mmCIF file of C-alpha atoms and ligand atoms in Angstrom:
data_model
loop_
_atom_site.group_PDB
_atom_site.id
_atom_site.type_symbol
_atom_site.label_atom_id
_atom_site.label_comp_id
_atom_site.label_asym_id
_atom_site.label_seq_id
_atom_site.Cartn_x
_atom_site.Cartn_y
_atom_site.Cartn_z
ATOM 1 C CA UNK R 542 9.568 -18.861 6.847
ATOM 2 C CA UNK R 543 10.108 -16.472 4.187
ATOM 3 C CA UNK R 544 9.756 -12.800 4.066
ATOM 4 C CA UNK R 545 8.452 -10.970 1.256
ATOM 5 C CA UNK R 546 9.909 -10.192 -1.620
ATOM 6 C CA UNK R 547 9.489 -9.721 -5.438
ATOM 7 C CA UNK R 548 8.675 -13.597 -5.672
ATOM 8 C CA UNK R 549 6.172 -13.340 -2.925
ATOM 9 C CA UNK R 550 2.506 -13.741 -3.487
ATOM 10 C CA UNK R 551 0.517 -10.796 -3.428
ATOM 11 C CA UNK R 552 -1.430 -10.330 -0.220
ATOM 12 C CA UNK R 553 -5.327 -10.413 -0.472
ATOM 13 C CA UNK R 554 -7.633 -7.478 0.739
ATOM 14 C CA UNK R 555 -9.141 -8.654 4.094
ATOM 15 C CA UNK R 556 -12.150 -7.072 5.376
ATOM 16 C CA UNK R 557 -12.834 -7.403 9.063
ATOM 17 C CA UNK R 558 -16.779 -7.385 9.806
ATOM 18 C CA UNK R 559 -17.402 -5.100 12.754
ATOM 19 C CA UNK R 560 -19.880 -7.092 14.548
ATOM 20 C CA UNK R 561 -20.644 -4.117 17.094
ATOM 21 C CA UNK R 562 -22.615 -2.807 13.740
ATOM 22 C CA UNK R 563 -23.635 -5.514 11.866
ATOM 23 C CA UNK R 564 -22.885 -9.294 11.071
ATOM 24 C CA UNK R 565 -21.344 -11.865 8.426
ATOM 25 C CA UNK R 566 -24.348 -12.561 6.674
ATOM 26 C CA UNK R 567 -25.338 -9.301 6.046
ATOM 27 C CA UNK R 568 -21.993 -7.828 4.864
ATOM 28 C CA UNK R 569 -22.107 -10.904 2.618
ATOM 29 C CA UNK R 570 -25.472 -10.013 1.015
ATOM 30 C CA UNK R 571 -24.356 -6.436 0.411
ATOM 31 C CA UNK R 572 -21.359 -7.411 -1.401
ATOM 32 C CA UNK R 573 -23.490 -9.649 -3.631
ATOM 33 C CA UNK R 574 -25.744 -6.990 -4.229
ATOM 34 C CA UNK R 575 -22.813 -4.987 -5.398
ATOM 35 C CA UNK R 576 -22.115 -7.753 -8.094
ATOM 36 C CA UNK R 577 -19.506 -9.848 -6.089
ATOM 37 C CA UNK R 578 -19.978 -13.874 -5.851
ATOM 38 C CA UNK R 579 -19.501 -15.570 -2.706
ATOM 39 C CA UNK R 580 -17.724 -18.636 -2.763
ATOM 40 C CA UNK R 581 -18.174 -19.781 1.120
ATOM 41 C CA UNK R 582 -15.477 -20.438 3.575
ATOM 42 C CA UNK R 583 -12.035 -21.135 2.190
ATOM 43 C CA UNK R 584 -10.876 -24.693 2.901
ATOM 44 C CA UNK R 585 -6.994 -23.892 2.558
ATOM 45 C CA UNK R 586 -4.396 -20.780 2.055
ATOM 46 C CA UNK R 587 -4.025 -22.169 -1.593
ATOM 47 C CA UNK R 588 -7.745 -21.515 -2.139
ATOM 48 C CA UNK R 589 -7.221 -17.945 -1.167
ATOM 49 C CA UNK R 590 -4.051 -17.435 -3.718
ATOM 50 C CA UNK R 591 -6.862 -18.516 -6.462
ATOM 51 C CA UNK R 592 -9.322 -15.442 -5.994
ATOM 52 C CA UNK R 593 -9.631 -13.048 -8.602
ATOM 53 C CA UNK R 594 -11.983 -10.675 -10.139
ATOM 54 C CA UNK R 595 -15.375 -9.930 -8.197
ATOM 55 C CA UNK R 596 -15.033 -12.997 -5.838
ATOM 56 C CA UNK R 597 -14.736 -13.468 -1.939
ATOM 57 C CA UNK R 598 -14.386 -15.997 0.326
ATOM 58 C CA UNK R 599 -14.932 -16.613 4.209
ATOM 59 C CA UNK R 600 -11.458 -16.846 5.574
ATOM 60 C CA UNK R 601 -10.343 -20.544 6.869
ATOM 61 C CA UNK R 602 -8.870 -19.138 10.286
ATOM 62 C CA UNK R 603 -10.855 -16.139 11.501
ATOM 63 C CA UNK R 604 -14.692 -16.286 11.722
ATOM 64 C CA UNK R 605 -15.342 -12.706 10.782
ATOM 65 C CA UNK R 606 -12.877 -11.921 8.095
ATOM 66 C CA UNK R 607 -13.897 -11.843 4.384
ATOM 67 C CA UNK R 608 -11.175 -12.426 1.773
ATOM 68 C CA UNK R 609 -11.336 -10.321 -1.462
ATOM 69 C CA UNK R 610 -8.435 -10.340 -4.445
ATOM 70 C CA UNK R 611 -5.229 -8.245 -3.752
ATOM 71 C CA UNK R 612 -5.700 -4.640 -4.286
ATOM 72 C CA UNK R 613 -9.514 -4.806 -4.174
ATOM 73 C CA UNK R 614 -9.953 -0.918 -3.001
ATOM 74 C CA UNK R 615 -13.033 -0.282 -0.267
ATOM 75 C CA UNK R 616 -11.732 3.140 0.961
ATOM 76 C CA UNK R 617 -14.708 4.666 -0.622
ATOM 77 C CA UNK R 618 -17.102 2.079 0.039
ATOM 78 C CA UNK R 619 -19.989 2.716 2.208
ATOM 79 C CA UNK R 620 -19.644 -0.119 4.594
ATOM 80 C CA UNK R 621 -16.093 1.244 5.137
ATOM 81 C CA UNK R 622 -16.836 4.732 5.559
ATOM 82 C CA UNK R 623 -19.763 3.741 7.956
ATOM 83 C CA UNK R 624 -17.697 1.760 10.277
ATOM 84 C CA UNK R 625 -19.595 -1.462 9.290
ATOM 85 C CA UNK R 626 -16.166 -3.171 8.217
ATOM 86 C CA UNK R 627 -12.548 -2.536 9.155
ATOM 87 C CA UNK R 628 -9.774 -2.871 6.525
ATOM 88 C CA UNK R 629 -7.373 -4.781 8.513
ATOM 89 C CA UNK R 630 -4.622 -7.411 7.316
ATOM 90 C CA UNK R 631 -5.539 -10.837 8.679
ATOM 91 C CA UNK R 632 -2.382 -11.394 10.387
ATOM 92 C CA UNK R 633 -3.246 -7.960 12.306
ATOM 93 C CA UNK R 634 -6.402 -9.626 13.474
ATOM 94 C CA UNK R 635 -4.561 -12.639 15.421
ATOM 95 C CA UNK R 636 -3.432 -10.507 18.291
ATOM 96 C CA UNK R 637 -6.953 -9.734 19.748
ATOM 97 C CA UNK R 638 -8.309 -12.962 18.621
ATOM 98 C CA UNK R 639 -5.886 -15.035 20.587
ATOM 99 C CA UNK R 640 -6.123 -12.674 23.549
ATOM 100 C CA UNK R 641 -9.907 -13.711 23.539
ATOM 101 C CA UNK R 642 -10.908 -11.432 26.399
ATOM 102 C CA UNK R 643 -14.270 -12.392 27.969
ATOM 103 C CA UNK R 644 -17.124 -9.901 27.612
ATOM 104 C CA UNK R 645 -17.447 -7.562 30.496
ATOM 105 C CA UNK R 646 -13.547 -7.640 31.103
ATOM 106 C CA UNK R 647 -11.060 -4.875 31.825
ATOM 107 C CA UNK R 648 -8.332 -4.734 29.124
ATOM 108 C CA UNK R 649 -5.443 -2.720 28.292
ATOM 109 C CA UNK R 650 -4.142 -1.782 24.574
ATOM 110 C CA UNK R 651 -0.836 -0.419 25.544
ATOM 111 C CA UNK R 652 0.336 1.162 22.309
ATOM 112 C CA UNK R 653 -2.986 1.321 20.777
ATOM 113 C CA UNK R 654 -3.272 4.064 17.688
ATOM 114 C CA UNK R 655 -4.531 4.027 14.719
ATOM 115 C CA UNK R 656 -6.740 1.561 16.628
ATOM 116 C CA UNK R 657 -7.662 -1.431 14.321
ATOM 117 C CA UNK R 658 -6.764 -3.790 17.186
ATOM 118 C CA UNK R 659 -8.629 -1.585 19.737
ATOM 119 C CA UNK R 660 -11.741 -2.002 17.647
ATOM 120 C CA UNK R 661 -11.243 -5.690 17.104
ATOM 121 C CA UNK R 662 -11.052 -5.895 21.057
ATOM 122 C CA UNK R 663 -14.394 -4.083 21.847
ATOM 123 C CA UNK R 664 -16.019 -6.397 19.087
ATOM 124 C CA UNK R 665 -14.720 -9.481 21.064
ATOM 125 C CA UNK R 666 -15.726 -7.627 24.562
ATOM 126 C CA UNK R 667 -19.341 -6.875 22.922
ATOM 127 C CA UNK R 668 -18.755 -3.298 23.898
ATOM 128 C CA UNK R 669 -19.001 -4.533 27.642
ATOM 129 C CA UNK R 670 -16.248 -4.140 30.479
ATOM 130 C CA UNK R 671 -13.620 -1.508 29.518
ATOM 131 C CA UNK R 672 -10.427 -0.828 27.428
ATOM 132 C CA UNK R 673 -7.946 1.511 28.562
ATOM 133 C CA UNK R 674 -5.918 2.573 25.412
ATOM 134 C CA UNK R 675 -2.637 4.417 25.505
ATOM 135 C CA UNK R 676 -0.321 6.080 22.843
ATOM 136 C CA UNK R 677 2.316 8.707 22.839
ATOM 137 C CA UNK R 678 1.333 10.040 19.288
ATOM 138 C CA UNK R 679 -1.259 13.016 19.262
ATOM 139 C CA UNK R 680 -1.843 12.783 15.510
ATOM 140 C CA UNK R 681 -2.312 8.826 15.851
ATOM 141 C CA UNK R 682 -4.629 9.171 18.874
ATOM 142 C CA UNK R 683 -7.051 11.813 16.959
ATOM 143 C CA UNK R 684 -7.271 9.335 13.971
ATOM 144 C CA UNK R 685 -7.794 6.673 16.353
ATOM 145 C CA UNK R 686 -10.608 8.589 18.253
ATOM 146 C CA UNK R 687 -12.430 9.104 14.891
ATOM 147 C CA UNK R 688 -11.938 5.545 13.825
ATOM 148 C CA UNK R 689 -13.483 4.264 17.261
ATOM 149 C CA UNK R 690 -16.415 6.727 16.867
ATOM 150 C CA UNK R 691 -16.894 5.334 13.534
ATOM 151 C CA UNK R 692 -16.749 1.741 14.406
ATOM 152 C CA UNK R 693 -19.274 2.301 17.384
ATOM 153 C CA UNK R 694 -16.878 1.249 20.070
ATOM 154 C CA UNK R 695 -17.905 2.516 23.804
ATOM 155 C CA UNK R 696 -16.694 1.928 27.110
ATOM 156 C CA UNK R 697 -12.978 2.897 26.155
ATOM 157 C CA UNK R 698 -10.748 5.466 27.607
ATOM 158 C CA UNK R 699 -7.763 6.780 25.402
ATOM 159 C CA UNK R 700 -5.187 8.340 27.149
ATOM 160 C CA UNK R 701 -1.957 10.247 25.741
ATOM 161 C CA UNK R 702 0.844 8.771 27.697
ATOM 162 C CA UNK R 703 3.875 6.730 27.807
ATOM 163 C CA UNK R 704 2.922 3.336 28.698
ATOM 164 C CA UNK R 705 5.992 2.943 30.868
ATOM 165 C CA UNK R 706 4.801 5.452 33.222
ATOM 166 C CA UNK R 707 1.486 4.123 33.609
ATOM 167 C CA UNK R 708 1.315 2.663 37.355
ATOM 168 C CA UNK R 709 0.368 -0.910 37.399
ATOM 169 C CA UNK R 710 -0.636 -0.412 40.940
ATOM 170 C CA UNK R 711 -3.169 2.461 40.205
ATOM 171 C CA UNK R 712 -6.570 1.258 41.442
ATOM 172 C CA UNK R 713 -7.977 1.902 38.354
ATOM 173 C CA UNK R 714 -6.041 -0.919 36.861
ATOM 174 C CA UNK R 715 -6.800 -3.642 39.478
ATOM 175 C CA UNK R 716 -9.404 -5.346 37.419
ATOM 176 C CA UNK R 717 -7.342 -5.769 34.213
ATOM 177 C CA UNK R 718 -6.908 -9.296 33.399
ATOM 178 C CA UNK R 719 -5.985 -8.579 29.640
ATOM 179 C CA UNK R 720 -3.186 -6.738 27.965
ATOM 180 C CA UNK R 721 -2.403 -6.333 23.959
ATOM 181 C CA UNK R 722 0.844 -5.221 23.527
ATOM 182 C CA UNK R 723 1.575 -4.061 19.949
ATOM 183 C CA UNK R 724 4.550 -1.790 20.339
ATOM 184 C CA UNK R 725 6.628 0.224 17.687
ATOM 185 C CA UNK R 726 8.708 -2.004 15.713
ATOM 186 C CA UNK R 727 10.931 -1.925 12.537
ATOM 187 C CA UNK R 728 7.918 -2.976 10.664
ATOM 188 C CA UNK R 729 10.499 -5.237 8.342
ATOM 189 C CA UNK R 730 7.068 -7.414 7.642
ATOM 190 C CA UNK R 731 5.427 -4.657 6.029
ATOM 191 C CA UNK R 732 7.944 -4.495 3.012
ATOM 192 C CA UNK R 733 5.710 -3.364 0.435
ATOM 193 C CA UNK R 734 4.977 -0.429 2.388
ATOM 194 C CA UNK R 735 8.529 0.440 3.316
ATOM 195 C CA UNK R 736 11.347 2.101 1.317
ATOM 196 C CA UNK R 737 13.806 -0.389 1.006
ATOM 197 C CA UNK R 738 16.513 0.967 2.898
ATOM 198 C CA UNK R 739 13.847 1.077 5.909
ATOM 199 C CA UNK R 740 12.929 -2.561 5.358
ATOM 200 C CA UNK R 741 16.287 -3.591 6.454
ATOM 201 C CA UNK R 742 16.897 -1.974 9.912
ATOM 202 C CA UNK R 743 20.371 -1.189 10.887
ATOM 203 C CA UNK R 744 22.021 -3.197 14.140
ATOM 204 C CA UNK R 745 21.668 0.018 16.157
ATOM 205 C CA UNK R 746 18.003 0.681 15.230
ATOM 206 C CA UNK R 747 17.173 -3.093 15.819
ATOM 207 C CA UNK R 748 18.744 -3.030 19.367
ATOM 208 C CA UNK R 749 17.111 0.069 20.242
ATOM 209 C CA UNK R 750 13.859 -1.127 19.293
ATOM 210 C CA UNK R 751 14.496 -4.431 21.230
ATOM 211 C CA UNK R 752 15.430 -2.782 24.461
ATOM 212 C CA UNK R 753 12.142 -0.709 24.286
ATOM 213 C CA UNK R 754 10.143 -3.740 23.322
ATOM 214 C CA UNK R 755 11.386 -5.657 26.217
ATOM 215 C CA UNK R 756 11.224 -2.823 29.027
ATOM 216 C CA UNK R 757 7.456 -2.240 27.710
ATOM 217 C CA UNK R 758 6.763 -6.252 27.815
ATOM 218 C CA UNK R 759 8.292 -6.257 31.394
ATOM 219 C CA UNK R 760 6.043 -3.383 32.368
ATOM 220 C CA UNK R 761 2.935 -5.007 30.989
ATOM 221 C CA UNK R 762 3.610 -7.979 33.053
ATOM 222 C CA UNK R 763 3.798 -5.770 36.284
ATOM 223 C CA UNK R 764 -0.034 -5.178 36.510
ATOM 224 C CA UNK R 765 -1.285 -7.271 39.269
ATOM 225 C CA UNK R 766 -4.308 -8.572 37.879
ATOM 226 C CA UNK R 767 -2.909 -9.592 34.670
ATOM 227 C CA UNK R 768 -3.726 -13.358 33.454
ATOM 228 C CA UNK R 769 -3.026 -13.267 29.616
ATOM 229 C CA UNK R 770 -1.329 -11.035 27.440
ATOM 230 C CA UNK R 771 -0.711 -10.925 23.401
ATOM 231 C CA UNK R 772 2.550 -9.568 22.154
ATOM 232 C CA UNK R 773 2.720 -8.656 18.426
ATOM 233 C CA UNK R 774 4.835 -6.936 16.028
ATOM 234 C CA UNK R 775 4.757 -6.490 12.278
ATOM 235 C CA UNK R 776 8.539 -7.150 12.304
ATOM 236 C CA UNK R 777 9.927 -10.551 11.077
ATOM 237 C CA UNK R 778 13.363 -10.378 12.875
ATOM 238 C CA UNK R 779 13.759 -12.599 15.886
ATOM 239 C CA UNK R 780 15.576 -9.613 17.762
ATOM 240 C CA UNK R 781 12.030 -8.169 18.167
ATOM 241 C CA UNK R 782 10.391 -11.249 18.523
ATOM 242 C CA UNK R 783 11.533 -14.545 20.023
ATOM 243 C CA UNK R 784 14.484 -12.774 21.678
ATOM 244 C CA UNK R 785 12.154 -10.329 23.166
ATOM 245 C CA UNK R 786 9.709 -12.812 24.495
ATOM 246 C CA UNK R 787 12.612 -15.254 25.923
ATOM 247 C CA UNK R 788 14.505 -12.523 27.605
ATOM 248 C CA UNK R 789 11.269 -11.329 29.525
ATOM 249 C CA UNK R 790 10.086 -14.848 30.277
ATOM 250 C CA UNK R 791 13.508 -15.720 31.728
ATOM 251 C CA UNK R 792 13.333 -12.545 33.618
ATOM 252 C CA UNK R 793 10.050 -13.671 34.862
ATOM 253 C CA UNK R 794 11.205 -16.821 36.358
ATOM 254 C CA UNK R 795 7.990 -19.198 36.853
ATOM 255 C CA UNK R 796 5.565 -16.327 36.924
ATOM 256 C CA UNK R 797 4.421 -16.429 33.261
ATOM 257 C CA UNK R 798 4.378 -19.149 30.682
ATOM 258 C CA UNK R 799 3.784 -19.013 26.845
ATOM 259 C CA UNK R 800 0.520 -20.347 25.431
ATOM 260 C CA UNK R 801 0.517 -22.613 22.592
ATOM 261 C CA UNK R 802 -1.724 -20.546 20.778
ATOM 262 C CA UNK R 803 -4.048 -21.321 17.716
ATOM 263 C CA UNK R 804 -1.782 -25.003 17.221
ATOM 264 C CA UNK R 805 -3.488 -25.457 13.620
ATOM 265 C CA UNK R 806 -1.631 -22.020 12.414
ATOM 266 C CA UNK R 807 0.750 -23.182 9.706
ATOM 267 C CA UNK R 808 3.751 -20.890 10.662
ATOM 268 C CA UNK R 809 5.316 -20.944 13.955
ATOM 269 C CA UNK R 810 8.009 -19.020 16.073
ATOM 270 C CA UNK R 811 11.867 -19.465 15.044
ATOM 271 C CA UNK R 812 13.460 -22.473 17.341
ATOM 272 C CA UNK R 813 15.482 -20.014 19.171
ATOM 273 C CA UNK R 814 14.485 -21.562 22.574
ATOM 274 C CA UNK R 815 12.806 -24.515 23.901
ATOM 275 C CA UNK R 816 8.805 -23.369 23.416
ATOM 276 C CA UNK R 817 9.388 -20.670 20.729
ATOM 277 C CA UNK R 818 7.105 -22.845 18.540
ATOM 278 C CA UNK R 819 4.317 -21.778 20.738
ATOM 279 C CA UNK R 820 4.667 -18.488 19.010
ATOM 280 C CA UNK R 821 3.290 -17.613 15.569
ATOM 281 C CA UNK R 822 4.681 -16.091 12.877
ATOM 282 C CA UNK R 823 3.111 -14.811 9.391
ATOM 283 C CA UNK R 824 4.240 -14.148 5.964
ATOM 284 C CA UNK R 825 3.016 -13.390 2.307
ATOM 285 C CA UNK R 826 4.458 -16.770 1.142
ATOM 286 C CA UNK R 827 3.430 -18.818 3.975
ATOM 287 C CA UNK R 828 0.243 -17.393 5.305
ATOM 288 C CA UNK R 829 -0.589 -15.103 2.648
ATOM 289 C CA UNK R 830 -0.592 -11.799 4.968
ATOM 290 C CA UNK R 831 1.842 -9.358 5.876
ATOM 291 C CA UNK R 832 4.899 -10.307 7.896
ATOM 292 C CA UNK R 833 3.866 -10.540 11.577
ATOM 293 C CA UNK R 834 4.676 -12.189 15.111
ATOM 294 C CA UNK R 835 2.322 -12.821 17.781
ATOM 295 C CA UNK R 836 3.307 -14.406 21.394
ATOM 296 C CA UNK R 837 0.483 -15.253 24.025
ATOM 297 C CA UNK R 838 1.644 -15.232 27.617
ATOM 298 C CA UNK R 839 -0.151 -16.451 30.496
ATOM 299 C CA UNK R 840 0.203 -16.294 34.300
ATOM 300 C CA UNK R 841 1.045 -19.582 35.908
ATOM 301 C CA UNK R 842 -0.829 -21.110 38.778
ATOM 302 C CA UNK R 843 -3.584 -19.552 40.999
ATOM 303 C CA UNK R 844 -5.649 -16.784 39.636
ATOM 304 C CA UNK R 845 -3.986 -13.221 40.662
ATOM 305 C CA UNK R 846 -5.459 -11.993 43.796
ATOM 306 C CA UNK R 847 -7.116 -8.692 42.582
ATOM 307 C CA UNK R 848 -6.497 -5.765 45.157
ATOM 308 C CA UNK R 849 -9.385 -4.423 46.743
HETATM 309 N N1 SAM F 971 -2.177 -1.726 17.781
HETATM 310 C C1 SAM F 971 -2.118 -0.335 16.658
HETATM 311 C C2 SAM F 971 -3.205 -0.569 15.628
HETATM 312 O O1 SAM F 971 -3.395 -2.173 15.713
HETATM 313 O O2 SAM F 971 -3.788 0.213 15.315
HETATM 314 C C3 SAM F 971 -0.722 -0.135 15.992
HETATM 315 C C4 SAM F 971 0.242 0.112 16.881
HETATM 316 S S1 SAM F 971 1.994 0.455 16.370
HETATM 317 C C5 SAM F 971 2.466 -0.707 15.657
HETATM 318 C C6 SAM F 971 2.952 1.316 17.812
HETATM 319 C C7 SAM F 971 2.109 2.406 18.475
HETATM 320 O O3 SAM F 971 2.810 2.665 19.810
HETATM 321 C C8 SAM F 971 2.361 3.818 17.819
HETATM 322 O O4 SAM F 971 1.239 4.435 17.474
HETATM 323 C C9 SAM F 971 3.411 4.531 18.648
HETATM 324 O O5 SAM F 971 2.919 6.027 18.616
HETATM 325 C C10 SAM F 971 3.012 3.775 19.704
HETATM 326 N N2 SAM F 971 3.928 3.985 20.915
HETATM 327 C C11 SAM F 971 5.357 3.972 20.818
HETATM 328 N N3 SAM F 971 5.939 4.159 22.235
HETATM 329 C C12 SAM F 971 4.703 3.941 23.037
HETATM 330 C C13 SAM F 971 5.098 4.303 24.341
HETATM 331 N N4 SAM F 971 5.769 4.331 25.061
HETATM 332 N N5 SAM F 971 3.853 4.149 24.953
HETATM 333 C C14 SAM F 971 2.820 3.994 24.336
HETATM 334 N N6 SAM F 971 2.504 3.992 23.129
HETATM 335 C C15 SAM F 971 3.935 4.457 22.401
#
């Protein structure tokens, strides 16, 4: 899979419909009234590449995602400022979609700010159940709080805390079955947004990030009731992706396995260990998204006993 670069196609403007506040049909009608032509559901990634002018499509992979031509700016749009739509890259919608928590369940978002994936989780939960969201960064948490309010998210608790210090055996978390883990990474998949010197992380920085990612993934798997976890990064480096997942799975023995998530997704994990093809990759060239990685892990065997 190729990353971004001067030859990579431009990524469209993806718009996730916030189903806590509205529905796809109403948003489509709104944009039609604003002079856009709706072309229906895309049938291929190629079709997304041909979008231009005031035309838009429904995405072929994700049910609540609309696709507009690259650089369409909706930051001032009424639907955005009122939280009816979320401006979120398609690849970044994959972790919550693939985690697929059932309505009413308890979920941890371990590295959550600024909260796009948290609001997506809340939409999938239909605002039922509970989301425990953590982040260390005060400023990002403040932005997140505003964003979640605007998006109509309820039933969540934001905590400023290093997730590595959250006690998995605290009774508060005894019903947490799902964890979304989107830790800090090199951001090497977001090349268009990074200065060139940062787009290629040094070996030392990669090693430090990978060490953190391994620790935080191991920690997340210590929550006693967790059944399913989505690990994601916006990095294209195997050190932060397949290598992290492989190392932690090995350390876990037979307790967790990789789920063959989204078999029809065209771009898979690098074949660095048996089963790595269960992971998903994304890139401007292959999936018309930012560079991204997602792995879904599942507890093997019986349902975990939920401590009383
Ligand atoms: N999931 C977020 C979203 O979709 O909007 C983006 C998360 S960003 C890739 C990673 C976040 O992890 C940053 O906000 C950073 O402050 C946070 N972080 C870094 N180290 C952490 C730690 N030890 N515990 C909790 N959060 C941490």
